[in-house]
CSV table of C-alpha atoms and ligand atoms in Angstrom, one decimal:
chain,number,residue,atom,x,y,z
A,1,MET,CA,31.7,-50.0,-11.8
A,2,ASP,CA,31.0,-48.3,-15.1
A,3,PHE,CA,27.4,-47.4,-14.6
A,4,PRO,CA,26.4,-46.0,-18.0
A,5,ALA,CA,28.0,-49.0,-19.6
A,6,LEU,CA,26.1,-51.4,-17.2
A,7,LEU,CA,22.8,-49.7,-18.1
A,8,ALA,CA,23.6,-49.7,-21.8
A,9,ARG,CA,24.4,-53.4,-21.8
A,10,THR,CA,21.2,-54.2,-19.9
A,11,GLN,CA,19.2,-52.3,-22.5
A,12,THR,CA,20.7,-54.4,-25.2
A,13,MET,CA,19.7,-57.6,-23.4
A,14,THR,CA,16.1,-56.5,-22.7
A,15,PRO,CA,14.6,-57.7,-26.0
A,16,ALA,CA,15.9,-61.2,-25.5
A,17,MET,CA,14.7,-61.2,-21.8
A,18,LEU,CA,11.2,-60.2,-23.0
A,19,LEU,CA,11.1,-63.0,-25.6
A,20,ARG,CA,11.9,-65.5,-22.9
A,21,LEU,CA,9.5,-63.8,-20.5
A,22,ARG,CA,6.7,-64.3,-23.0
A,23,GLU,CA,7.4,-67.9,-23.3
A,24,LEU,CA,7.4,-68.2,-19.4
A,25,VAL,CA,4.0,-66.2,-19.1
A,26,GLU,CA,2.5,-68.5,-21.7
A,27,VAL,CA,3.1,-71.5,-19.5
A,28,GLU,CA,0.2,-70.9,-17.1
A,29,SER,CA,1.1,-71.9,-13.6
A,30,PRO,CA,-1.6,-71.6,-10.9
A,31,SER,CA,-0.4,-72.5,-7.5
A,32,GLU,CA,-3.0,-75.3,-7.3
A,33,ASP,CA,-1.6,-77.3,-10.3
A,34,PRO,CA,1.8,-78.8,-9.3
A,35,ALA,CA,2.6,-80.2,-12.8
A,36,ALA,CA,1.9,-76.7,-14.4
A,37,VAL,CA,4.0,-75.0,-11.9
A,38,ASN,CA,6.8,-77.5,-12.5
A,39,ARG,CA,6.6,-76.9,-16.3
A,40,ALA,CA,7.4,-73.2,-15.6
A,41,MET,CA,10.2,-74.2,-13.2
A,42,GLU,CA,11.8,-76.5,-15.7
A,43,MET,CA,11.8,-73.8,-18.3
A,44,VAL,CA,13.6,-71.4,-16.0
A,45,ALA,CA,15.9,-74.2,-14.7
A,46,GLY,CA,17.0,-74.8,-18.3
A,47,TRP,CA,17.9,-71.2,-18.7
A,48,ALA,CA,19.8,-71.2,-15.4
A,49,VAL,CA,21.9,-74.2,-16.7
A,50,GLU,CA,22.8,-72.2,-19.8
A,51,LEU,CA,24.2,-69.5,-17.4
A,52,GLY,CA,26.3,-72.2,-15.6
A,53,GLY,CA,23.8,-72.6,-12.7
A,54,LYS,CA,23.4,-75.7,-10.7
A,55,VAL,CA,19.9,-76.9,-10.2
A,56,LYS,CA,18.6,-78.5,-7.0
A,57,ARG,CA,15.0,-79.6,-7.0
A,58,HIS,CA,13.2,-80.0,-3.8
A,59,LYS,CA,10.3,-82.4,-4.6
A,60,GLN,CA,7.0,-81.8,-2.9
A,61,LYS,CA,3.8,-83.6,-2.6
A,62,GLY,CA,0.7,-81.8,-3.6
A,63,TYR,CA,2.5,-78.6,-4.6
A,64,GLY,CA,4.9,-77.8,-7.3
A,65,ASP,CA,8.6,-78.4,-6.5
A,66,VAL,CA,10.9,-75.8,-4.9
A,67,TYR,CA,13.9,-75.1,-7.3
A,68,GLU,CA,17.2,-73.9,-5.7
A,69,LEU,CA,19.4,-72.4,-8.5
A,70,ARG,CA,23.1,-71.7,-7.5
A,71,PHE,CA,25.4,-69.5,-9.6
A,72,GLY,CA,28.8,-68.1,-9.3
A,73,PRO,CA,32.0,-69.4,-7.6
A,74,ARG,CA,31.7,-71.2,-4.4
A,75,SER,CA,33.4,-69.0,-2.0
A,76,ALA,CA,34.3,-69.6,1.7
A,77,LYS,CA,35.0,-66.0,2.1
A,78,ARG,CA,31.9,-64.4,0.5
A,79,LYS,CA,28.4,-65.4,1.6
A,80,PRO,CA,25.8,-65.8,-1.2
A,81,ILE,CA,23.0,-63.3,-2.0
A,82,LEU,CA,19.6,-65.0,-1.9
A,83,LEU,CA,17.3,-63.9,-4.7
A,84,LEU,CA,13.6,-64.8,-3.8
A,85,GLY,CA,11.2,-65.6,-6.6
A,86,HIS,CA,8.1,-67.5,-7.2
A,87,LEU,CA,6.7,-69.0,-10.3
A,88,ASP,CA,3.2,-69.8,-9.2
A,89,THR,CA,0.4,-67.3,-10.0
A,90,VAL,CA,-3.1,-66.6,-8.8
A,91,TRP,CA,-4.4,-67.2,-12.4
A,92,ALA,CA,-6.4,-70.3,-13.3
A,93,HIS,CA,-5.8,-72.2,-16.5
A,94,GLY,CA,-7.4,-70.6,-19.5
A,95,THR,CA,-6.8,-67.0,-18.2
A,96,LEU,CA,-4.6,-66.5,-21.3
A,97,LYS,CA,-7.7,-66.7,-23.5
A,98,THR,CA,-9.2,-63.5,-22.0
A,99,MET,CA,-6.0,-61.9,-20.7
A,100,PRO,CA,-3.3,-62.7,-23.3
A,101,TRP,CA,0.3,-61.4,-23.5
A,102,ARG,CA,-0.3,-57.9,-24.9
A,103,GLU,CA,2.0,-54.9,-25.4
A,104,ALA,CA,0.5,-51.4,-25.4
A,105,ASP,CA,1.7,-47.9,-24.5
A,106,GLY,CA,5.0,-49.2,-23.2
A,107,LYS,CA,3.3,-51.7,-20.9
A,108,ILE,CA,3.2,-55.5,-21.1
A,109,TYR,CA,0.0,-57.2,-19.8
A,110,GLY,CA,-0.7,-60.8,-18.9
A,111,PRO,CA,-1.3,-63.2,-16.1
A,112,GLY,CA,1.7,-63.4,-13.7
A,113,THR,CA,3.8,-60.9,-15.7
A,114,MET,CA,4.5,-58.5,-13.0
A,115,ASP,CA,3.8,-60.9,-10.1
A,116,MET,CA,6.3,-62.1,-10.7
A,117,LYS,CA,7.6,-63.9,-13.8
A,118,VAL,CA,9.3,-60.7,-15.0
A,119,GLY,CA,11.1,-60.4,-11.6
A,120,VAL,CA,12.6,-64.0,-12.2
A,121,MET,CA,13.7,-63.0,-15.6
A,122,MET,CA,15.4,-59.8,-14.1
A,123,ALA,CA,17.3,-62.1,-11.8
A,124,LEU,CA,18.6,-64.3,-14.6
A,125,THR,CA,19.5,-61.2,-16.7
A,126,ALA,CA,21.3,-59.6,-13.7
A,127,ILE,CA,23.4,-62.8,-13.2
A,128,ALA,CA,24.2,-62.9,-16.9
A,129,LEU,CA,25.4,-59.3,-16.7
A,130,LEU,CA,27.6,-60.0,-13.7
A,131,LYS,CA,29.0,-63.0,-15.5
A,132,GLU,CA,30.0,-61.0,-18.5
A,133,LEU,CA,31.6,-58.4,-16.2
A,134,ALA,CA,33.4,-61.1,-14.2
A,135,LEU,CA,31.6,-59.6,-11.1
A,136,LEU,CA,29.6,-62.7,-10.3
A,137,ARG,CA,29.7,-63.7,-6.6
A,138,PRO,CA,27.8,-66.7,-5.2
A,139,VAL,CA,24.1,-66.2,-5.9
A,140,THR,CA,21.2,-68.4,-4.9
A,141,LEU,CA,18.0,-67.9,-6.8
A,142,LEU,CA,15.1,-69.6,-5.0
A,143,LEU,CA,11.9,-70.3,-7.0
A,144,ASN,CA,8.9,-71.1,-4.8
A,145,PRO,CA,5.8,-72.9,-6.2
A,146,ASP,CA,3.4,-71.8,-3.4
A,147,GLU,CA,3.9,-68.1,-2.6
A,148,GLU,CA,0.4,-67.1,-3.6
A,149,ILE,CA,-1.0,-69.6,-1.1
A,150,GLY,CA,1.1,-68.7,1.9
A,151,SER,CA,4.3,-70.6,1.2
A,152,PRO,CA,3.4,-73.7,3.1
A,153,VAL,CA,6.2,-75.9,1.7
A,154,SER,CA,8.8,-73.5,0.7
A,155,ARG,CA,9.1,-71.6,4.0
A,156,THR,CA,11.6,-73.8,5.7
A,157,ILE,CA,13.8,-73.8,2.6
A,158,THR,CA,13.6,-70.0,2.3
A,159,GLU,CA,14.5,-69.7,5.8
A,160,ARG,CA,17.4,-72.1,5.7
A,161,LEU,CA,18.9,-70.5,2.7
A,162,ALA,CA,18.5,-67.0,4.1
A,163,LEU,CA,20.5,-67.9,7.2
A,164,GLU,CA,23.5,-68.7,5.1
A,165,SER,CA,23.2,-65.6,3.0
A,166,ALA,CA,24.6,-62.1,3.3
A,167,ALA,CA,21.4,-60.4,2.2
A,168,VAL,CA,18.0,-61.2,0.6
A,169,PHE,CA,16.6,-59.4,-2.4
A,170,VAL,CA,12.9,-60.2,-3.0
A,171,LEU,CA,11.9,-60.0,-6.7
A,172,GLU,CA,8.3,-58.8,-5.9
A,173,PRO,CA,7.2,-55.7,-7.8
A,174,ALA,CA,8.1,-52.2,-6.5
A,175,GLN,CA,5.5,-50.3,-4.5
A,176,ILE,CA,3.8,-47.5,-6.5
A,177,MET,CA,3.5,-44.3,-4.5
A,178,SER,CA,0.8,-41.7,-4.8
A,179,ASP,CA,3.0,-39.5,-6.9
A,180,GLY,CA,3.5,-42.4,-9.3
A,181,SER,CA,7.1,-43.1,-8.4
A,182,ALA,CA,8.1,-46.8,-7.6
A,183,ALA,CA,9.6,-47.5,-4.2
A,184,LEU,CA,11.5,-50.4,-2.7
A,185,LYS,CA,9.8,-52.1,0.3
A,186,THR,CA,11.6,-51.9,3.6
A,187,ALA,CA,8.7,-52.9,5.8
A,188,ARG,CA,5.8,-55.2,5.4
A,189,LYS,CA,3.0,-56.1,7.8
A,190,GLY,CA,2.8,-59.6,9.2
A,191,ILE,CA,-0.3,-61.6,8.4
A,192,GLY,CA,-2.5,-63.8,10.4
A,193,ASN,CA,-5.5,-66.0,9.4
A,194,TYR,CA,-8.1,-67.1,11.9
A,195,ARG,CA,-11.4,-68.9,11.7
A,196,VAL,CA,-13.9,-68.5,14.5
A,197,ALA,CA,-16.7,-71.0,14.6
A,198,VAL,CA,-19.8,-71.0,16.8
A,199,HIS,CA,-21.8,-74.1,17.7
A,200,GLY,CA,-25.2,-73.2,18.9
A,201,VAL,CA,-28.4,-75.2,19.4
A,202,ALA,CA,-30.8,-75.7,16.6
A,203,SER,CA,-34.5,-75.4,16.9
A,204,HIS,CA,-37.7,-74.7,15.0
A,205,SER,CA,-38.0,-70.9,15.0
A,206,GLY,CA,-41.9,-71.2,15.2
A,207,VAL,CA,-42.5,-74.2,17.4
A,208,ASP,CA,-39.5,-74.2,19.6
A,209,PHE,CA,-38.0,-70.9,19.5
A,210,GLU,CA,-36.9,-70.7,23.1
A,211,ARG,CA,-35.1,-74.0,23.0
A,212,GLY,CA,-32.6,-72.7,20.4
A,213,HIS,CA,-29.3,-70.8,20.9
A,214,SER,CA,-28.5,-69.1,17.7
A,215,ALA,CA,-25.0,-69.5,16.4
A,216,VAL,CA,-25.7,-66.7,14.0
A,217,LEU,CA,-26.6,-64.3,16.8
A,218,GLU,CA,-23.6,-65.4,18.9
A,219,LEU,CA,-21.3,-64.9,15.9
A,220,ALA,CA,-22.7,-61.5,15.3
A,221,ARG,CA,-21.7,-60.6,18.9
A,222,GLN,CA,-18.3,-62.2,18.5
A,223,ILE,CA,-17.6,-60.2,15.2
A,224,GLU,CA,-18.1,-56.9,17.2
A,225,ARG,CA,-15.7,-58.1,19.7
A,226,ILE,CA,-13.2,-59.4,17.2
A,227,SER,CA,-13.3,-56.3,15.1
A,228,ALA,CA,-12.5,-54.2,18.2
A,229,PHE,CA,-9.0,-55.9,18.2
A,230,THR,CA,-8.2,-53.5,15.5
A,231,ASP,CA,-5.8,-50.7,16.6
A,232,LEU,CA,-5.1,-48.4,13.7
A,233,LYS,CA,-2.5,-46.3,15.7
A,234,SER,CA,-0.2,-49.3,16.0
A,235,GLY,CA,-1.0,-50.6,12.6
A,236,ARG,CA,-3.0,-53.6,13.7
A,237,THR,CA,-6.1,-54.5,11.6
A,238,VAL,CA,-8.5,-57.3,12.1
A,239,ASN,CA,-10.9,-57.9,9.3
A,240,CYS,CA,-13.8,-60.5,9.5
A,241,GLY,CA,-13.9,-60.8,5.8
A,242,VAL,CA,-16.2,-63.9,5.3
A,243,ILE,CA,-19.2,-65.1,7.3
A,244,SER,CA,-21.3,-68.0,6.9
A,245,GLY,CA,-23.8,-69.8,9.0
A,246,GLY,CA,-27.5,-71.0,9.3
A,247,THR,CA,-29.5,-73.1,7.0
A,248,ARG,CA,-33.0,-71.6,6.6
A,249,SER,CA,-34.7,-68.5,8.0
A,250,ASN,CA,-37.1,-70.8,10.0
A,251,VAL,CA,-34.4,-72.5,11.9
A,252,VAL,CA,-32.4,-71.2,14.8
A,253,ALA,CA,-28.9,-71.7,13.5
A,254,ALA,CA,-26.7,-74.4,14.9
A,255,GLU,CA,-23.5,-73.4,13.2
A,256,ALA,CA,-21.9,-70.1,12.0
A,257,SER,CA,-18.4,-69.1,11.3
A,258,THR,CA,-16.2,-66.2,10.2
A,259,GLU,CA,-12.8,-66.0,8.5
A,260,VAL,CA,-10.6,-63.3,9.7
A,261,ASP,CA,-7.6,-61.6,8.3
A,262,VAL,CA,-5.1,-60.0,10.8
A,263,ARG,CA,-2.2,-57.6,10.0
A,264,ILE,CA,0.4,-56.5,12.4
A,265,VAL,CA,3.4,-54.1,12.1
A,266,ARG,CA,5.4,-55.3,15.0
A,267,ALA,CA,6.6,-58.9,15.7
A,268,ALA,CA,5.6,-58.3,19.4
A,269,ASP,CA,2.0,-57.9,18.4
A,270,ALA,CA,1.8,-61.5,17.4
A,271,LYS,CA,1.6,-62.7,20.9
A,272,LYS,CA,-1.0,-60.1,21.7
A,273,VAL,CA,-3.3,-61.2,18.8
A,274,GLU,CA,-3.0,-64.8,19.9
A,275,ARG,CA,-4.0,-63.8,23.4
A,276,PHE,CA,-7.0,-61.8,22.1
A,277,PHE,CA,-8.3,-64.8,20.0
A,278,GLY,CA,-7.6,-67.2,22.9
A,279,SER,CA,-9.8,-65.1,25.1
A,280,LEU,CA,-12.9,-65.3,23.1
A,281,LYS,CA,-15.8,-66.7,25.2
A,282,PRO,CA,-19.3,-67.2,24.3
A,283,PHE,CA,-21.9,-64.5,25.4
A,284,ASP,CA,-24.6,-67.2,25.3
A,285,LYS,CA,-23.3,-70.0,27.6
A,286,ALA,CA,-25.1,-72.6,25.6
A,287,CYS,CA,-23.0,-71.8,22.6
A,288,ARG,CA,-19.4,-73.0,22.0
A,289,VAL,CA,-16.8,-71.0,20.3
A,290,THR,CA,-13.7,-72.5,18.7
A,291,VAL,CA,-10.7,-70.7,17.2
A,292,THR,CA,-8.3,-72.0,14.7
A,293,GLY,CA,-5.4,-70.4,12.8
A,294,GLY,CA,-2.7,-68.0,13.9
A,295,ILE,CA,-0.1,-65.5,12.6
A,296,ASN,CA,1.6,-67.2,9.6
A,297,ARG,CA,3.8,-64.4,8.3
A,298,PRO,CA,5.7,-62.4,10.7
A,299,PRO,CA,6.1,-58.7,10.0
A,300,MET,CA,9.1,-57.4,8.0
A,301,GLU,CA,10.3,-54.6,10.4
A,302,ARG,CA,12.2,-51.7,9.1
A,303,LYS,CA,15.6,-52.5,10.8
A,304,GLY,CA,19.4,-52.0,10.5
A,305,GLY,CA,20.5,-54.3,7.8
A,306,THR,CA,17.5,-53.6,5.6
A,307,ILE,CA,18.0,-49.8,6.0
A,308,ALA,CA,21.7,-50.1,5.0
A,309,LEU,CA,20.6,-52.1,1.9
A,310,PHE,CA,18.1,-49.5,1.0
A,311,ARG,CA,20.7,-46.7,1.3
A,312,GLN,CA,23.0,-48.6,-0.9
A,313,ALA,CA,20.2,-49.1,-3.5
A,314,LYS,CA,19.5,-45.4,-3.4
A,315,LYS,CA,23.0,-44.5,-4.1
A,316,LEU,CA,23.4,-47.0,-6.9
A,317,ALA,CA,20.1,-45.9,-8.5
A,318,ALA,CA,21.4,-42.3,-8.5
A,319,GLN,CA,24.5,-43.5,-10.3
A,320,LEU,CA,22.3,-45.3,-12.8
A,321,GLY,CA,20.3,-42.1,-13.3
A,322,PHE,CA,17.1,-42.6,-11.3
A,323,ALA,CA,15.8,-41.7,-7.9
A,324,ILE,CA,14.4,-44.3,-5.7
A,325,ASP,CA,12.5,-44.2,-2.4
A,326,GLU,CA,11.3,-46.7,0.2
A,327,ALA,CA,7.8,-47.7,1.4
A,328,ALA,CA,6.1,-49.9,3.8
A,329,THR,CA,3.1,-52.1,2.7
A,330,GLY,CA,0.3,-54.1,4.3
A,331,GLY,CA,0.9,-57.0,2.0
A,332,GLY,CA,3.1,-60.0,2.7
A,333,SER,CA,5.9,-61.7,0.8
A,334,ASP,CA,8.5,-64.4,1.4
A,335,GLY,CA,10.6,-61.4,2.5
A,336,ASN,CA,8.6,-61.4,5.8
A,337,PHE,CA,10.2,-64.8,6.7
A,338,THR,CA,13.8,-63.7,6.0
A,339,ALA,CA,13.5,-60.3,7.6
A,340,ALA,CA,12.1,-61.8,10.8
A,341,LEU,CA,15.2,-64.0,11.1
A,342,GLY,CA,17.3,-60.9,11.1
A,343,VAL,CA,18.8,-61.4,7.7
A,344,PRO,CA,19.0,-58.0,5.8
A,345,THR,CA,16.1,-58.1,3.3
A,346,LEU,CA,15.2,-55.6,0.6
A,347,ASP,CA,11.9,-56.2,-1.1
A,348,GLY,CA,10.3,-54.7,-4.2
A,349,MET,CA,13.4,-55.3,-6.3
A,350,GLY,CA,11.3,-56.7,-9.2
A,351,ALA,CA,9.4,-54.8,-11.9
A,352,VAL,CA,7.5,-51.5,-11.9
A,353,GLY,CA,3.9,-52.0,-12.8
A,354,ALA,CA,0.4,-52.3,-11.5
A,355,GLY,CA,-2.6,-54.6,-11.2
A,356,ALA,CA,-1.2,-57.5,-9.3
A,357,HIS,CA,-4.0,-60.3,-9.0
A,358,ALA,CA,-6.2,-58.0,-11.2
A,359,SER,CA,-7.2,-58.4,-14.9
A,360,HIS,CA,-5.1,-55.3,-15.8
A,361,GLU,CA,-1.8,-56.8,-14.3
A,362,HIS,CA,1.2,-55.3,-16.2
A,363,PHE,CA,4.6,-53.9,-16.0
A,364,VAL,CA,6.2,-50.8,-17.5
A,365,VAL,CA,8.9,-51.7,-20.1
A,366,GLU,CA,11.1,-48.6,-19.7
A,367,HIS,CA,11.9,-49.4,-16.1
A,368,LEU,CA,13.0,-52.9,-16.9
A,369,ALA,CA,16.6,-52.2,-17.7
A,370,PRO,CA,17.3,-49.7,-15.0
A,371,ARG,CA,15.8,-51.9,-12.3
A,372,THR,CA,17.7,-54.9,-13.7
A,373,ALA,CA,20.9,-53.0,-13.7
A,374,LEU,CA,20.2,-52.0,-10.1
A,375,LEU,CA,19.6,-55.5,-9.1
A,376,ALA,CA,23.0,-56.5,-10.7
A,377,ALA,CA,24.9,-53.6,-9.0
A,378,MET,CA,23.2,-54.6,-5.6
A,379,ILE,CA,24.3,-58.2,-6.0
A,380,ALA,CA,27.8,-57.1,-6.8
A,381,THR,CA,28.2,-54.7,-4.0
A,382,ALA,CA,26.4,-56.2,-1.0
A,383,GLU,CA,28.7,-57.1,1.9
B,401,ZN,ZN1,4.2,-62.3,-5.9
């Protein structure tokens, strides 16, 4: 592969990529609005067809549709590469009014720019490059409508396509390190969500205090116990992030609950966490404790196939003229599902930027061409 030529060609394609990206960003697509997400999907599907892609639309109820876009020759010998993207964003309709597409100091700002509409455009550009160079192999670009809300409907499709693929590249943004460099993600924590509810016995705090069994007091005790499930040494964190309960200060509370976020590094920890939550018993026998939820994203552990992909990326990046490192993150992505199935998965293959889910969300333009060229080279060379 002629790396300087590949990079130069990517650079000449970048302005056109940015024009289309702007169109895509200006179609607001919050996860909660299926029609809006589908408008963004249709736009990208149209561009995919221009590239010779085949579109398969998996219709969903209550969510946007899942789009499976296939490119390249069908080959019995060579397994496809699965590129994982999503077109839903965390941004509500109207966000563009206060947070419009804006270019300043080599950065492009706007809702869903970095997370991850630019990643999807990088994928289309990489496919166009490989087509030009007659290096296109079977590639599946999967666009999910529900990543920002935990991938409830796309998960099974992601998993099925991963199992038929040689490798998975996740188009989520790169990880910014403390020295400012941007690393690929070779490990992600698994995520669990629990809700612990306490049902106590209400009473008048003045007239009938002793008859009451406070759900608030019981929950406070439970929170101490739940928080102690944290074990920083093994990377397990348990955060009671939301509490609610009670009605008025003069009522002994009948109800209280907490919403808990759990992060784990090792898959084996999932069982342990389930056991912990299953073992919760009321301190006050007159109160009842109910637990719902569980681990919904297994951790992406740093393992063989993923390490090999990272080494390859490092080598190719060097040939393209930049250094690249690897990192672990506490955040989850659809890569958690594919890595947990044992399919080699490399994450953070999207843009370099900052401010995901924040009002300063942006990506850095100068990294766009090198990272897109890297993505193309990785697709071409993965086993
Ligand atoms: Zn994302």
